[in-house]
Amino acid sequence: MILKFEDIVKDQLVLHLDTTKTDCYPRTGQMMYNLITPSDVGYLSGGTVFNTTNGSMDFNGTDAYIDFPLPNSFTQGSMTGFSISVWVINSGDTGGITTLWAGPTSDNGIELEMYFGDVYVAFTSSDYGYFPYGIMNQWVNLSFTYDGSGLTDSDKLKFYTNGVPTTLTYGGVIPSSIDMTNITSFLIGVIQPFSIPARYLQCEIGHVLGYSKSLTATEVLQNYNATKAWFV
């Protein structure tokens, strides 16, 4: 089954990781390539394994992750629009799924993570939205959209599970912009919070889309329908 890339939303698509395609992961060496900007190279670290059966990256929850250092695809400076869509099977209840990381001396960035069974989108340790999840060992599409121009937290940060809107509980205040000048990496399979140990997630990740805008609900559902045939 081939993912229907022609049906994926293309507008302001800056990151496309599709491990079913050999030009994304050539299945030799320890590198992965952004299909939109091939100069964005991700490096497989620790126990990261390419699963040739289902075309996913397998993370052991101990030391496995992928690091895209200094990602050229993401706008530098102040960012007010951003979206991520990722297919994942989680086998652990705590750890990072994707992270725009601002380095070891900062608590800023944007993280999609599992934390004791809940799903969080966190901007700092105190500014976040989350919901109880708890479903283990099956493929699910998790998507969030960030729009810094929104008037309320629920306007700024929205979440979708398999293309369906999911109600979030908010902590702190969702920021009006993200300072991208300090972003050093795009990480998959881990978060590295400021001043505490890295949290690795035991999971499989099969497909990642990143946008420099806030997707509409219709666009989120379009991406889900365009990619679900491989996973569902």
mmCIF file of C-alpha atoms in Angstrom:
data_model
loop_
_atom_site.group_PDB
_atom_site.id
_atom_site.type_symbol
_atom_site.label_atom_id
_atom_site.label_comp_id
_atom_site.label_asym_id
_atom_site.label_seq_id
_atom_site.Cartn_x
_atom_site.Cartn_y
_atom_site.Cartn_z
ATOM 1 C CA MET A 1 0.000 0.000 0.000
ATOM 2 C CA ILE A 2 1.453 3.389 -1.027
ATOM 3 C CA LEU A 3 0.601 6.520 0.916
ATOM 4 C CA LYS A 4 -1.396 8.971 -1.184
ATOM 5 C CA PHE A 5 1.125 11.799 -1.117
ATOM 6 C CA GLU A 6 -0.728 13.592 -3.896
ATOM 7 C CA ASP A 7 -3.706 13.974 -1.505
ATOM 8 C CA ILE A 8 -1.724 15.409 1.416
ATOM 9 C CA VAL A 9 -2.095 19.142 2.099
ATOM 10 C CA LYS A 10 0.879 20.823 0.365
ATOM 11 C CA ASP A 11 0.443 24.475 1.413
ATOM 12 C CA GLN A 12 3.358 25.446 3.709
ATOM 13 C CA LEU A 13 4.378 21.807 4.136
ATOM 14 C CA VAL A 14 7.979 22.013 5.365
ATOM 15 C CA LEU A 15 8.616 18.549 6.801
ATOM 16 C CA HIS A 16 7.639 15.197 5.290
ATOM 17 C CA LEU A 17 9.055 12.016 6.779
ATOM 18 C CA ASP A 18 7.725 8.877 5.112
ATOM 19 C CA THR A 19 9.670 5.747 6.004
ATOM 20 C CA THR A 20 7.895 3.775 3.279
ATOM 21 C CA LYS A 21 9.923 5.739 0.715
ATOM 22 C CA THR A 22 13.577 4.884 0.124
ATOM 23 C CA ASP A 23 14.469 8.516 -0.675
ATOM 24 C CA CYS A 24 13.447 9.389 2.892
ATOM 25 C CA TYR A 25 15.187 6.470 4.541
ATOM 26 C CA PRO A 26 17.518 4.686 2.087
ATOM 27 C CA ARG A 27 17.775 1.678 4.409
ATOM 28 C CA THR A 28 21.531 1.949 4.505
ATOM 29 C CA GLY A 29 23.499 3.898 7.033
ATOM 30 C CA GLN A 30 22.008 5.830 9.914
ATOM 31 C CA MET A 31 20.428 8.857 8.225
ATOM 32 C CA MET A 32 16.924 10.000 7.331
ATOM 33 C CA TYR A 33 15.957 12.754 4.876
ATOM 34 C CA ASN A 34 13.181 15.328 4.827
ATOM 35 C CA LEU A 35 11.409 14.775 1.494
ATOM 36 C CA ILE A 36 10.613 18.509 1.234
ATOM 37 C CA THR A 37 14.112 19.795 2.040
ATOM 38 C CA PRO A 38 16.662 16.995 1.510
ATOM 39 C CA SER A 39 19.374 19.086 3.173
ATOM 40 C CA ASP A 40 17.498 18.460 6.452
ATOM 41 C CA VAL A 41 19.196 15.245 7.522
ATOM 42 C CA GLY A 42 18.134 13.299 10.603
ATOM 43 C CA TYR A 43 20.558 11.024 12.409
ATOM 44 C CA LEU A 44 19.426 7.748 13.988
ATOM 45 C CA SER A 45 20.850 7.352 17.480
ATOM 46 C CA GLY A 46 20.841 4.719 20.174
ATOM 47 C CA GLY A 47 18.705 1.675 19.483
ATOM 48 C CA THR A 48 16.587 3.181 16.695
ATOM 49 C CA VAL A 49 15.654 0.437 14.211
ATOM 50 C CA PHE A 50 14.018 0.585 10.784
ATOM 51 C CA ASN A 51 11.145 -1.915 10.675
ATOM 52 C CA THR A 52 11.045 -3.385 7.175
ATOM 53 C CA THR A 53 7.746 -5.162 7.876
ATOM 54 C CA ASN A 54 5.568 -2.077 8.310
ATOM 55 C CA GLY A 55 7.863 0.753 7.220
ATOM 56 C CA SER A 56 8.194 2.433 10.611
ATOM 57 C CA MET A 57 10.946 3.582 12.914
ATOM 58 C CA ASP A 58 11.060 1.578 16.161
ATOM 59 C CA PHE A 59 12.165 3.268 19.393
ATOM 60 C CA ASN A 60 13.139 1.192 22.424
ATOM 61 C CA GLY A 61 12.265 3.733 25.137
ATOM 62 C CA THR A 62 15.814 3.627 26.498
ATOM 63 C CA ASP A 63 18.205 5.462 24.196
ATOM 64 C CA ALA A 64 16.636 5.524 20.713
ATOM 65 C CA TYR A 65 15.812 8.772 18.918
ATOM 66 C CA ILE A 66 16.279 10.704 15.667
ATOM 67 C CA ASP A 67 17.893 14.148 15.650
ATOM 68 C CA PHE A 68 17.489 16.673 12.843
ATOM 69 C CA PRO A 69 20.089 19.270 13.954
ATOM 70 C CA LEU A 70 19.489 22.906 12.983
ATOM 71 C CA PRO A 71 16.501 22.070 10.755
ATOM 72 C CA ASN A 72 16.525 24.348 7.716
ATOM 73 C CA SER A 73 12.858 23.723 6.978
ATOM 74 C CA PHE A 74 11.502 25.655 9.955
ATOM 75 C CA THR A 75 11.261 29.439 9.843
ATOM 76 C CA GLN A 76 13.835 31.228 11.942
ATOM 77 C CA GLY A 77 12.788 34.081 14.205
ATOM 78 C CA SER A 78 9.273 34.368 15.629
ATOM 79 C CA MET A 79 6.789 31.660 14.604
ATOM 80 C CA THR A 80 3.035 32.106 15.026
ATOM 81 C CA GLY A 81 1.738 29.155 13.004
ATOM 82 C CA PHE A 82 2.735 25.498 13.214
ATOM 83 C CA SER A 83 1.182 22.040 12.804
ATOM 84 C CA ILE A 84 2.330 18.448 13.246
ATOM 85 C CA SER A 85 0.707 15.192 12.150
ATOM 86 C CA VAL A 86 2.263 11.896 13.217
ATOM 87 C CA TRP A 87 1.292 8.222 13.062
ATOM 88 C CA VAL A 88 2.433 6.410 16.195
ATOM 89 C CA ILE A 89 2.038 3.204 18.200
ATOM 90 C CA ASN A 90 3.016 3.815 21.799
ATOM 91 C CA SER A 91 4.063 0.910 23.996
ATOM 92 C CA GLY A 92 5.221 3.117 26.878
ATOM 93 C CA ASP A 93 3.332 5.757 28.822
ATOM 94 C CA THR A 94 5.995 8.481 29.087
ATOM 95 C CA GLY A 95 8.372 10.022 26.561
ATOM 96 C CA GLY A 96 8.699 12.346 23.603
ATOM 97 C CA ILE A 97 7.032 11.844 20.229
ATOM 98 C CA THR A 98 8.301 14.974 18.419
ATOM 99 C CA THR A 99 10.112 18.023 19.779
ATOM 100 C CA LEU A 100 11.383 21.344 18.478
ATOM 101 C CA TRP A 101 14.226 21.607 20.959
ATOM 102 C CA ALA A 102 15.874 24.814 22.127
ATOM 103 C CA GLY A 103 18.913 23.172 23.671
ATOM 104 C CA PRO A 104 19.930 22.104 27.167
ATOM 105 C CA THR A 105 19.774 25.555 28.786
ATOM 106 C CA SER A 106 16.251 26.536 27.725
ATOM 107 C CA ASP A 107 12.727 25.417 28.557
ATOM 108 C CA ASN A 108 11.291 26.864 25.324
ATOM 109 C CA GLY A 109 10.246 25.029 22.172
ATOM 110 C CA ILE A 110 7.228 22.892 21.350
ATOM 111 C CA GLU A 111 6.805 19.261 22.345
ATOM 112 C CA LEU A 112 4.344 16.478 21.555
ATOM 113 C CA GLU A 113 4.733 13.895 24.268
ATOM 114 C CA MET A 114 3.214 11.107 26.301
ATOM 115 C CA TYR A 115 3.381 11.736 30.040
ATOM 116 C CA PHE A 116 2.058 8.981 32.315
ATOM 117 C CA GLY A 117 -0.517 8.014 29.728
ATOM 118 C CA ASP A 118 -1.696 11.523 28.826
ATOM 119 C CA VAL A 119 -0.841 13.322 25.579
ATOM 120 C CA TYR A 120 0.686 16.788 25.974
ATOM 121 C CA VAL A 121 1.566 19.622 23.632
ATOM 122 C CA ALA A 122 3.934 21.709 25.739
ATOM 123 C CA PHE A 123 5.609 25.057 25.024
ATOM 124 C CA THR A 124 7.313 25.298 28.419
ATOM 125 C CA SER A 125 7.001 23.206 31.554
ATOM 126 C CA SER A 126 3.997 25.319 32.624
ATOM 127 C CA ASP A 127 2.304 26.288 29.314
ATOM 128 C CA TYR A 128 0.589 23.322 27.707
ATOM 129 C CA GLY A 129 -2.569 21.531 26.616
ATOM 130 C CA TYR A 130 -3.232 17.876 27.365
ATOM 131 C CA PHE A 131 -5.820 15.108 27.338
ATOM 132 C CA PRO A 132 -6.034 11.579 28.799
ATOM 133 C CA TYR A 133 -5.206 9.016 26.140
ATOM 134 C CA GLY A 134 -4.362 5.577 27.432
ATOM 135 C CA ILE A 135 -4.681 3.588 24.167
ATOM 136 C CA MET A 136 -1.644 1.360 23.736
ATOM 137 C CA ASN A 137 -0.202 -0.848 21.010
ATOM 138 C CA GLN A 138 -2.257 0.316 18.037
ATOM 139 C CA TRP A 139 -1.682 2.851 15.286
ATOM 140 C CA VAL A 140 -3.186 6.286 15.868
ATOM 141 C CA ASN A 141 -2.810 9.601 14.066
ATOM 142 C CA LEU A 142 -2.078 12.476 16.452
ATOM 143 C CA SER A 143 -2.240 16.013 15.057
ATOM 144 C CA PHE A 144 -2.054 19.428 16.645
ATOM 145 C CA THR A 145 -2.309 22.945 15.244
ATOM 146 C CA TYR A 146 -0.888 26.102 16.777
ATOM 147 C CA ASP A 147 -2.129 29.597 15.869
ATOM 148 C CA GLY A 148 -0.527 32.314 17.970
ATOM 149 C CA SER A 149 -3.030 34.919 16.753
ATOM 150 C CA GLY A 150 -5.897 33.183 18.558
ATOM 151 C CA LEU A 151 -7.679 35.073 21.331
ATOM 152 C CA THR A 152 -7.928 32.183 23.794
ATOM 153 C CA ASP A 153 -5.916 29.070 24.599
ATOM 154 C CA SER A 154 -8.459 26.925 22.763
ATOM 155 C CA ASP A 155 -8.130 29.185 19.703
ATOM 156 C CA LYS A 156 -4.338 28.949 19.766
ATOM 157 C CA LEU A 157 -3.899 25.210 20.314
ATOM 158 C CA LYS A 158 -6.143 22.493 18.874
ATOM 159 C CA PHE A 159 -5.702 18.719 18.883
ATOM 160 C CA TYR A 160 -7.066 15.908 16.721
ATOM 161 C CA THR A 161 -7.064 12.126 17.127
ATOM 162 C CA ASN A 162 -7.544 10.233 13.857
ATOM 163 C CA GLY A 163 -8.774 13.467 12.292
ATOM 164 C CA VAL A 164 -11.396 14.109 14.991
ATOM 165 C CA PRO A 165 -11.176 17.185 17.304
ATOM 166 C CA THR A 166 -10.130 16.306 20.859
ATOM 167 C CA THR A 167 -10.918 18.507 23.877
ATOM 168 C CA LEU A 168 -7.825 19.755 25.701
ATOM 169 C CA THR A 169 -7.256 20.877 29.273
ATOM 170 C CA TYR A 170 -4.894 23.858 29.403
ATOM 171 C CA GLY A 171 -2.180 24.730 31.874
ATOM 172 C CA GLY A 172 -0.620 28.196 32.025
ATOM 173 C CA VAL A 173 -1.068 30.405 28.959
ATOM 174 C CA ILE A 174 -0.449 29.244 25.394
ATOM 175 C CA PRO A 175 2.057 31.757 23.944
ATOM 176 C CA SER A 176 1.345 34.146 21.081
ATOM 177 C CA SER A 177 4.604 33.236 19.319
ATOM 178 C CA ILE A 178 7.505 30.798 19.507
ATOM 179 C CA ASP A 179 11.071 32.096 19.386
ATOM 180 C CA MET A 180 12.696 29.916 16.732
ATOM 181 C CA THR A 181 16.088 31.626 16.882
ATOM 182 C CA ASN A 182 17.094 29.323 19.740
ATOM 183 C CA ILE A 183 15.806 26.082 18.217
ATOM 184 C CA THR A 184 18.716 23.688 17.728
ATOM 185 C CA SER A 185 17.035 20.394 16.735
ATOM 186 C CA PHE A 186 13.892 18.608 15.672
ATOM 187 C CA LEU A 187 13.811 15.403 17.726
ATOM 188 C CA ILE A 188 11.728 12.255 17.275
ATOM 189 C CA GLY A 189 11.262 9.660 20.019
ATOM 190 C CA VAL A 190 12.550 11.769 22.892
ATOM 191 C CA ILE A 191 12.120 15.020 24.771
ATOM 192 C CA GLN A 192 15.001 16.614 26.624
ATOM 193 C CA PRO A 193 13.452 18.965 29.179
ATOM 194 C CA PHE A 194 15.542 21.695 30.764
ATOM 195 C CA SER A 195 17.564 20.480 33.763
ATOM 196 C CA ILE A 196 16.031 16.966 33.988
ATOM 197 C CA PRO A 197 16.944 13.678 32.250
ATOM 198 C CA ALA A 198 15.775 12.951 28.706
ATOM 199 C CA ARG A 199 12.508 11.025 28.383
ATOM 200 C CA TYR A 200 12.530 8.372 25.643
ATOM 201 C CA LEU A 201 9.291 6.810 24.377
ATOM 202 C CA GLN A 202 8.915 3.129 23.565
ATOM 203 C CA CYS A 203 6.964 3.371 20.321
ATOM 204 C CA GLU A 204 6.810 3.029 16.553
ATOM 205 C CA ILE A 205 6.519 6.126 14.370
ATOM 206 C CA GLY A 206 5.601 5.724 10.723
ATOM 207 C CA HIS A 207 4.879 9.095 9.159
ATOM 208 C CA VAL A 208 5.410 12.741 10.136
ATOM 209 C CA LEU A 209 4.133 15.940 8.495
ATOM 210 C CA GLY A 210 5.146 19.418 9.657
ATOM 211 C CA TYR A 211 3.695 22.763 8.545
ATOM 212 C CA SER A 212 4.675 26.386 9.059
ATOM 213 C CA LYS A 213 1.003 27.301 9.458
ATOM 214 C CA SER A 214 -2.009 26.291 11.491
ATOM 215 C CA LEU A 215 -3.988 23.673 9.562
ATOM 216 C CA THR A 216 -7.770 23.880 9.479
ATOM 217 C CA ALA A 217 -9.896 21.009 10.774
ATOM 218 C CA THR A 218 -10.700 20.130 7.168
ATOM 219 C CA GLU A 219 -6.992 19.960 6.284
ATOM 220 C CA VAL A 220 -6.212 17.773 9.313
ATOM 221 C CA LEU A 221 -8.924 15.335 8.243
ATOM 222 C CA GLN A 222 -7.635 15.439 4.652
ATOM 223 C CA ASN A 223 -4.171 14.340 5.796
ATOM 224 C CA TYR A 224 -5.628 11.564 7.936
ATOM 225 C CA ASN A 225 -7.672 10.208 5.051
ATOM 226 C CA ALA A 226 -4.682 10.470 2.685
ATOM 227 C CA THR A 227 -2.411 8.374 4.927
ATOM 228 C CA LYS A 228 -4.653 6.018 6.904
ATOM 229 C CA ALA A 229 -4.641 3.172 4.351
ATOM 230 C CA TRP A 230 -1.077 2.226 5.352
ATOM 231 C CA PHE A 231 -1.797 2.135 9.084
ATOM 232 C CA VAL A 232 -5.470 1.228 9.633
#
